[in-house]
PDB file of C-alpha atoms in Angstrom:
ATOM      1  CA  UNK A  24     -10.375  -4.902 -18.474  1.00  0.00           C
ATOM      2  CA  UNK A  25     -13.577  -5.479 -20.352  1.00  0.00           C
ATOM      3  CA  UNK A  26     -15.506  -3.148 -22.592  1.00  0.00           C
ATOM      4  CA  UNK A  27     -19.311  -3.451 -22.591  1.00  0.00           C
ATOM      5  CA  UNK A  28     -21.123  -3.312 -25.925  1.00  0.00           C
ATOM      6  CA  UNK A  29     -24.687  -2.185 -25.285  1.00  0.00           C
ATOM      7  CA  UNK A  30     -25.939  -3.011 -28.806  1.00  0.00           C
ATOM      8  CA  UNK A  31     -25.433  -6.748 -28.484  1.00  0.00           C
ATOM      9  CA  UNK A  32     -25.115  -6.965 -24.679  1.00  0.00           C
ATOM     10  CA  UNK A  33     -21.633  -8.445 -24.814  1.00  0.00           C
ATOM     11  CA  UNK A  34     -18.173  -7.903 -23.404  1.00  0.00           C
ATOM     12  CA  UNK A  35     -14.960  -7.647 -25.358  1.00  0.00           C
ATOM     13  CA  UNK A  36     -11.390  -7.234 -24.192  1.00  0.00           C
ATOM     14  CA  UNK A  37     -10.331  -3.634 -23.905  1.00  0.00           C
ATOM     15  CA  UNK A  38      -6.821  -2.868 -25.020  1.00  0.00           C
ATOM     16  CA  UNK A  39      -4.466  -2.122 -22.178  1.00  0.00           C
ATOM     17  CA  UNK A  40      -2.620   1.127 -22.715  1.00  0.00           C
ATOM     18  CA  UNK A  41      -0.387   3.309 -20.631  1.00  0.00           C
ATOM     19  CA  UNK A  42      -0.449   6.972 -19.721  1.00  0.00           C
ATOM     20  CA  UNK A  43       2.782   7.362 -21.684  1.00  0.00           C
ATOM     21  CA  UNK A  44       1.325   5.688 -24.790  1.00  0.00           C
ATOM     22  CA  UNK A  45      -1.643   8.045 -24.574  1.00  0.00           C
ATOM     23  CA  UNK A  46       0.686  11.023 -24.105  1.00  0.00           C
ATOM     24  CA  UNK A  47      -0.841  11.834 -20.720  1.00  0.00           C
ATOM     25  CA  UNK A  48       1.615  13.918 -18.705  1.00  0.00           C
ATOM     26  CA  UNK A  49       1.861  14.188 -14.923  1.00  0.00           C
ATOM     27  CA  UNK A  50       1.650  17.935 -14.492  1.00  0.00           C
ATOM     28  CA  UNK A  51      -0.295  19.059 -17.530  1.00  0.00           C
ATOM     29  CA  UNK A  52      -2.871  16.295 -17.643  1.00  0.00           C
ATOM     30  CA  UNK A  53      -3.098  14.162 -14.499  1.00  0.00           C
ATOM     31  CA  UNK A  54      -2.384  16.959 -12.031  1.00  0.00           C
ATOM     32  CA  UNK A  55      -4.658  19.374 -13.892  1.00  0.00           C
ATOM     33  CA  UNK A  56      -7.478  16.801 -13.856  1.00  0.00           C
ATOM     34  CA  UNK A  57      -7.103  16.353 -10.095  1.00  0.00           C
ATOM     35  CA  UNK A  58      -7.220  20.113  -9.517  1.00  0.00           C
ATOM     36  CA  UNK A  59     -10.194  20.516 -11.865  1.00  0.00           C
ATOM     37  CA  UNK A  60     -12.071  17.570 -10.310  1.00  0.00           C
ATOM     38  CA  UNK A  61     -10.883  17.959  -6.737  1.00  0.00           C
ATOM     39  CA  UNK A  62     -14.223  17.003  -5.134  1.00  0.00           C
ATOM     40  CA  UNK A  63     -14.422  13.731  -7.018  1.00  0.00           C
ATOM     41  CA  UNK A  64     -10.735  12.984  -6.468  1.00  0.00           C
ATOM     42  CA  UNK A  65     -10.702  13.524  -2.700  1.00  0.00           C
ATOM     43  CA  UNK A  66     -13.840  11.403  -2.284  1.00  0.00           C
ATOM     44  CA  UNK A  67     -12.377   8.633  -4.441  1.00  0.00           C
ATOM     45  CA  UNK A  68      -9.202   8.421  -2.337  1.00  0.00           C
ATOM     46  CA  UNK A  69     -11.129   8.464   0.939  1.00  0.00           C
ATOM     47  CA  UNK A  70     -10.207  11.968   2.080  1.00  0.00           C
ATOM     48  CA  UNK A  71     -13.507  13.857   1.715  1.00  0.00           C
ATOM     49  CA  UNK A  72     -12.509  16.543   4.228  1.00  0.00           C
ATOM     50  CA  UNK A  73      -9.382  17.499   2.259  1.00  0.00           C
ATOM     51  CA  UNK A  74      -8.885  20.962   0.777  1.00  0.00           C
ATOM     52  CA  UNK A  75      -6.374  21.610  -1.966  1.00  0.00           C
ATOM     53  CA  UNK A  76      -3.764  24.166  -0.884  1.00  0.00           C
ATOM     54  CA  UNK A  77      -1.984  24.290  -4.212  1.00  0.00           C
ATOM     55  CA  UNK A  78       0.271  22.716  -6.775  1.00  0.00           C
ATOM     56  CA  UNK A  79       3.971  22.821  -7.627  1.00  0.00           C
ATOM     57  CA  UNK A  80       4.867  24.079  -4.153  1.00  0.00           C
ATOM     58  CA  UNK A  81       8.503  24.332  -3.074  1.00  0.00           C
ATOM     59  CA  UNK A  82       8.515  22.651   0.343  1.00  0.00           C
ATOM     60  CA  UNK A  83      11.802  24.150   1.539  1.00  0.00           C
ATOM     61  CA  UNK A  84      14.354  26.730   0.415  1.00  0.00           C
ATOM     62  CA  UNK A  85      17.001  23.982   0.417  1.00  0.00           C
ATOM     63  CA  UNK A  86      15.529  22.354  -2.704  1.00  0.00           C
ATOM     64  CA  UNK A  87      14.798  23.435  -6.255  1.00  0.00           C
ATOM     65  CA  UNK A  88      12.125  20.742  -6.577  1.00  0.00           C
ATOM     66  CA  UNK A  89       8.433  21.186  -5.939  1.00  0.00           C
ATOM     67  CA  UNK A  90       5.823  18.805  -4.648  1.00  0.00           C
ATOM     68  CA  UNK A  91       3.017  18.068  -7.077  1.00  0.00           C
ATOM     69  CA  UNK A  92       0.001  18.808  -4.882  1.00  0.00           C
ATOM     70  CA  UNK A  93      -0.431  19.865  -1.283  1.00  0.00           C
ATOM     71  CA  UNK A  94      -3.717  19.511   0.555  1.00  0.00           C
ATOM     72  CA  UNK A  95      -5.052  20.021   4.068  1.00  0.00           C
ATOM     73  CA  UNK A  96      -7.204  17.467   5.879  1.00  0.00           C
ATOM     74  CA  UNK A  97      -9.734  19.618   7.750  1.00  0.00           C
ATOM     75  CA  UNK A  98     -10.903  16.653   9.825  1.00  0.00           C
ATOM     76  CA  UNK A  99      -7.433  15.936  11.226  1.00  0.00           C
ATOM     77  CA  UNK A 100      -5.846  19.393  10.796  1.00  0.00           C
ATOM     78  CA  UNK A 101      -2.926  17.885   8.897  1.00  0.00           C
ATOM     79  CA  UNK A 102      -1.143  18.365   5.591  1.00  0.00           C
ATOM     80  CA  UNK A 103      -1.328  15.869   2.727  1.00  0.00           C
ATOM     81  CA  UNK A 104       1.558  15.531   0.257  1.00  0.00           C
ATOM     82  CA  UNK A 105       0.367  14.129  -3.086  1.00  0.00           C
ATOM     83  CA  UNK A 106       2.985  12.855  -5.540  1.00  0.00           C
ATOM     84  CA  UNK A 107       2.160  11.806  -9.089  1.00  0.00           C
ATOM     85  CA  UNK A 108       4.116   9.606 -11.487  1.00  0.00           C
ATOM     86  CA  UNK A 109       2.968   8.347 -14.831  1.00  0.00           C
ATOM     87  CA  UNK A 110       5.335   5.353 -14.750  1.00  0.00           C
ATOM     88  CA  UNK A 111       6.961   3.144 -12.128  1.00  0.00           C
ATOM     89  CA  UNK A 112       9.567   5.057 -10.160  1.00  0.00           C
ATOM     90  CA  UNK A 113      11.389   3.526  -7.201  1.00  0.00           C
ATOM     91  CA  UNK A 114      12.216   6.982  -5.883  1.00  0.00           C
ATOM     92  CA  UNK A 115       8.594   8.191  -5.713  1.00  0.00           C
ATOM     93  CA  UNK A 116       8.194   7.160  -2.080  1.00  0.00           C
ATOM     94  CA  UNK A 117      11.549   8.672  -1.068  1.00  0.00           C
ATOM     95  CA  UNK A 118      10.636  11.909  -2.825  1.00  0.00           C
ATOM     96  CA  UNK A 119       7.255  12.064  -1.071  1.00  0.00           C
ATOM     97  CA  UNK A 120       8.780  11.255   2.328  1.00  0.00           C
ATOM     98  CA  UNK A 121      11.368  14.007   1.802  1.00  0.00           C
ATOM     99  CA  UNK A 122       8.652  16.513   0.960  1.00  0.00           C
ATOM    100  CA  UNK A 123       6.587  15.398   3.957  1.00  0.00           C
ATOM    101  CA  UNK A 124       9.611  15.896   6.218  1.00  0.00           C
ATOM    102  CA  UNK A 125      10.102  19.394   4.828  1.00  0.00           C
ATOM    103  CA  UNK A 126       6.481  20.533   5.226  1.00  0.00           C
ATOM    104  CA  UNK A 127       6.316  18.974   8.696  1.00  0.00           C
ATOM    105  CA  UNK A 128       8.505  21.914   9.788  1.00  0.00           C
ATOM    106  CA  UNK A 129       5.941  24.434   8.582  1.00  0.00           C
ATOM    107  CA  UNK A 130       3.966  26.456  11.078  1.00  0.00           C
ATOM    108  CA  UNK A 131       0.439  27.733  10.635  1.00  0.00           C
ATOM    109  CA  UNK A 132       1.664  31.053   9.189  1.00  0.00           C
ATOM    110  CA  UNK A 133       3.631  29.290   6.428  1.00  0.00           C
ATOM    111  CA  UNK A 134       0.590  27.239   5.481  1.00  0.00           C
ATOM    112  CA  UNK A 135      -1.552  30.385   5.400  1.00  0.00           C
ATOM    113  CA  UNK A 136       1.027  32.105   3.149  1.00  0.00           C
ATOM    114  CA  UNK A 137       0.810  29.235   0.654  1.00  0.00           C
ATOM    115  CA  UNK A 138      -2.998  29.229   0.770  1.00  0.00           C
ATOM    116  CA  UNK A 139      -3.050  32.989   0.094  1.00  0.00           C
ATOM    117  CA  UNK A 140      -0.461  32.690  -2.679  1.00  0.00           C
ATOM    118  CA  UNK A 141      -2.147  29.804  -4.526  1.00  0.00           C
ATOM    119  CA  UNK A 142      -5.775  30.940  -4.004  1.00  0.00           C
ATOM    120  CA  UNK A 143      -7.362  27.712  -5.192  1.00  0.00           C
ATOM    121  CA  UNK A 144     -11.090  26.958  -4.901  1.00  0.00           C
ATOM    122  CA  UNK A 145     -12.536  27.387  -1.400  1.00  0.00           C
ATOM    123  CA  UNK A 146      -9.344  29.045  -0.158  1.00  0.00           C
ATOM    124  CA  UNK A 147     -11.263  31.496   2.053  1.00  0.00           C
ATOM    125  CA  UNK A 148     -13.072  28.627   3.782  1.00  0.00           C
ATOM    126  CA  UNK A 149      -9.748  26.816   4.162  1.00  0.00           C
ATOM    127  CA  UNK A 150      -8.130  29.898   5.722  1.00  0.00           C
ATOM    128  CA  UNK A 151     -10.879  29.962   8.351  1.00  0.00           C
ATOM    129  CA  UNK A 152     -10.411  26.271   9.134  1.00  0.00           C
ATOM    130  CA  UNK A 153      -6.615  26.517   9.395  1.00  0.00           C
ATOM    131  CA  UNK A 154      -6.826  29.648  11.559  1.00  0.00           C
ATOM    132  CA  UNK A 155      -9.283  28.086  13.997  1.00  0.00           C
ATOM    133  CA  UNK A 156      -7.528  24.736  14.539  1.00  0.00           C
ATOM    134  CA  UNK A 157      -4.319  23.511  16.111  1.00  0.00           C
ATOM    135  CA  UNK A 158      -1.973  22.094  13.463  1.00  0.00           C
ATOM    136  CA  UNK A 159      -1.386  18.337  13.556  1.00  0.00           C
ATOM    137  CA  UNK A 160       2.217  17.624  12.503  1.00  0.00           C
ATOM    138  CA  UNK A 161       1.470  14.105  11.223  1.00  0.00           C
ATOM    139  CA  UNK A 162       1.666  14.363   7.446  1.00  0.00           C
ATOM    140  CA  UNK A 163      -0.276  12.084   5.111  1.00  0.00           C
ATOM    141  CA  UNK A 164       1.372  10.906   1.889  1.00  0.00           C
ATOM    142  CA  UNK A 165      -0.657   9.964  -1.178  1.00  0.00           C
ATOM    143  CA  UNK A 166       1.132   8.309  -4.096  1.00  0.00           C
ATOM    144  CA  UNK A 167      -0.589   8.144  -7.475  1.00  0.00           C
ATOM    145  CA  UNK A 168       0.975   6.181 -10.330  1.00  0.00           C
ATOM    146  CA  UNK A 169       0.034   3.910 -13.162  1.00  0.00           C
ATOM    147  CA  UNK A 170       1.860   1.135 -11.317  1.00  0.00           C
ATOM    148  CA  UNK A 171       4.408   0.741  -8.535  1.00  0.00           C
ATOM    149  CA  UNK A 172       7.604  -1.198  -8.096  1.00  0.00           C
ATOM    150  CA  UNK A 173       7.090  -3.855  -5.414  1.00  0.00           C
ATOM    151  CA  UNK A 174       9.741  -2.144  -3.264  1.00  0.00           C
ATOM    152  CA  UNK A 175       7.599   0.987  -3.038  1.00  0.00           C
ATOM    153  CA  UNK A 176       4.536  -0.912  -1.821  1.00  0.00           C
ATOM    154  CA  UNK A 177       6.466  -3.127   0.616  1.00  0.00           C
ATOM    155  CA  UNK A 178       8.260  -0.095   2.072  1.00  0.00           C
ATOM    156  CA  UNK A 179       5.058   1.967   2.299  1.00  0.00           C
ATOM    157  CA  UNK A 180       3.341  -0.928   4.055  1.00  0.00           C
ATOM    158  CA  UNK A 181       6.239  -1.290   6.495  1.00  0.00           C
ATOM    159  CA  UNK A 182       6.280   2.451   7.255  1.00  0.00           C
ATOM    160  CA  UNK A 183       2.518   2.365   7.839  1.00  0.00           C
ATOM    161  CA  UNK A 184       3.194  -0.094  10.674  1.00  0.00           C
ATOM    162  CA  UNK A 185       5.108   2.779  12.323  1.00  0.00           C
ATOM    163  CA  UNK A 186       2.063   5.077  12.106  1.00  0.00           C
ATOM    164  CA  UNK A 187       3.052   6.892   8.915  1.00  0.00           C
ATOM    165  CA  UNK A 188      -0.019   7.604   6.804  1.00  0.00           C
ATOM    166  CA  UNK A 189       0.935   6.463   3.296  1.00  0.00           C
ATOM    167  CA  UNK A 190      -1.643   5.651   0.638  1.00  0.00           C
ATOM    168  CA  UNK A 191      -0.766   4.315  -2.827  1.00  0.00           C
ATOM    169  CA  UNK A 192      -3.192   4.286  -5.750  1.00  0.00           C
ATOM    170  CA  UNK A 193      -2.299   2.654  -9.053  1.00  0.00           C
ATOM    171  CA  UNK A 194      -3.733   1.817 -12.466  1.00  0.00           C
ATOM    172  CA  UNK A 195      -4.990   5.293 -13.256  1.00  0.00           C
ATOM    173  CA  UNK A 196      -6.969   5.230 -16.531  1.00  0.00           C
TER     174      UNK A 196
END
């Protein structure tokens, strides 16, 4: 990456650093930034009609884990599972697929309960949209990480060929 110096109209090499080196954490920094800047984030990832349902949501009573972010695509009436990692993690895709499988069992009432419980920005508008549309059970998966193991990308690409909606975004700075 290059850094532009306006004073002398020149470029210089910018030091490459990692989220870990900069002490940027998944939940307290990256996730918080996404929630705080949701409009910019959803436009950047190509899902402008998405509404944030909430964060740290337990997708099923059978697990103690929680998914990082859950959103609703108003255009397609479907849920979006968003998983964040600050480093490479081969299990990120498996984790996201597991969460997607769990929330795919949700009905409209369960989604409404989570919207009411989390009460994020625009939740009243989202309630109206969810109530007035038939729920699409095809879940989108969005993976955000500084980088990915090749296995994650190859597997996500292969699953996309079977009509699973998986998006992976890397090199977050």
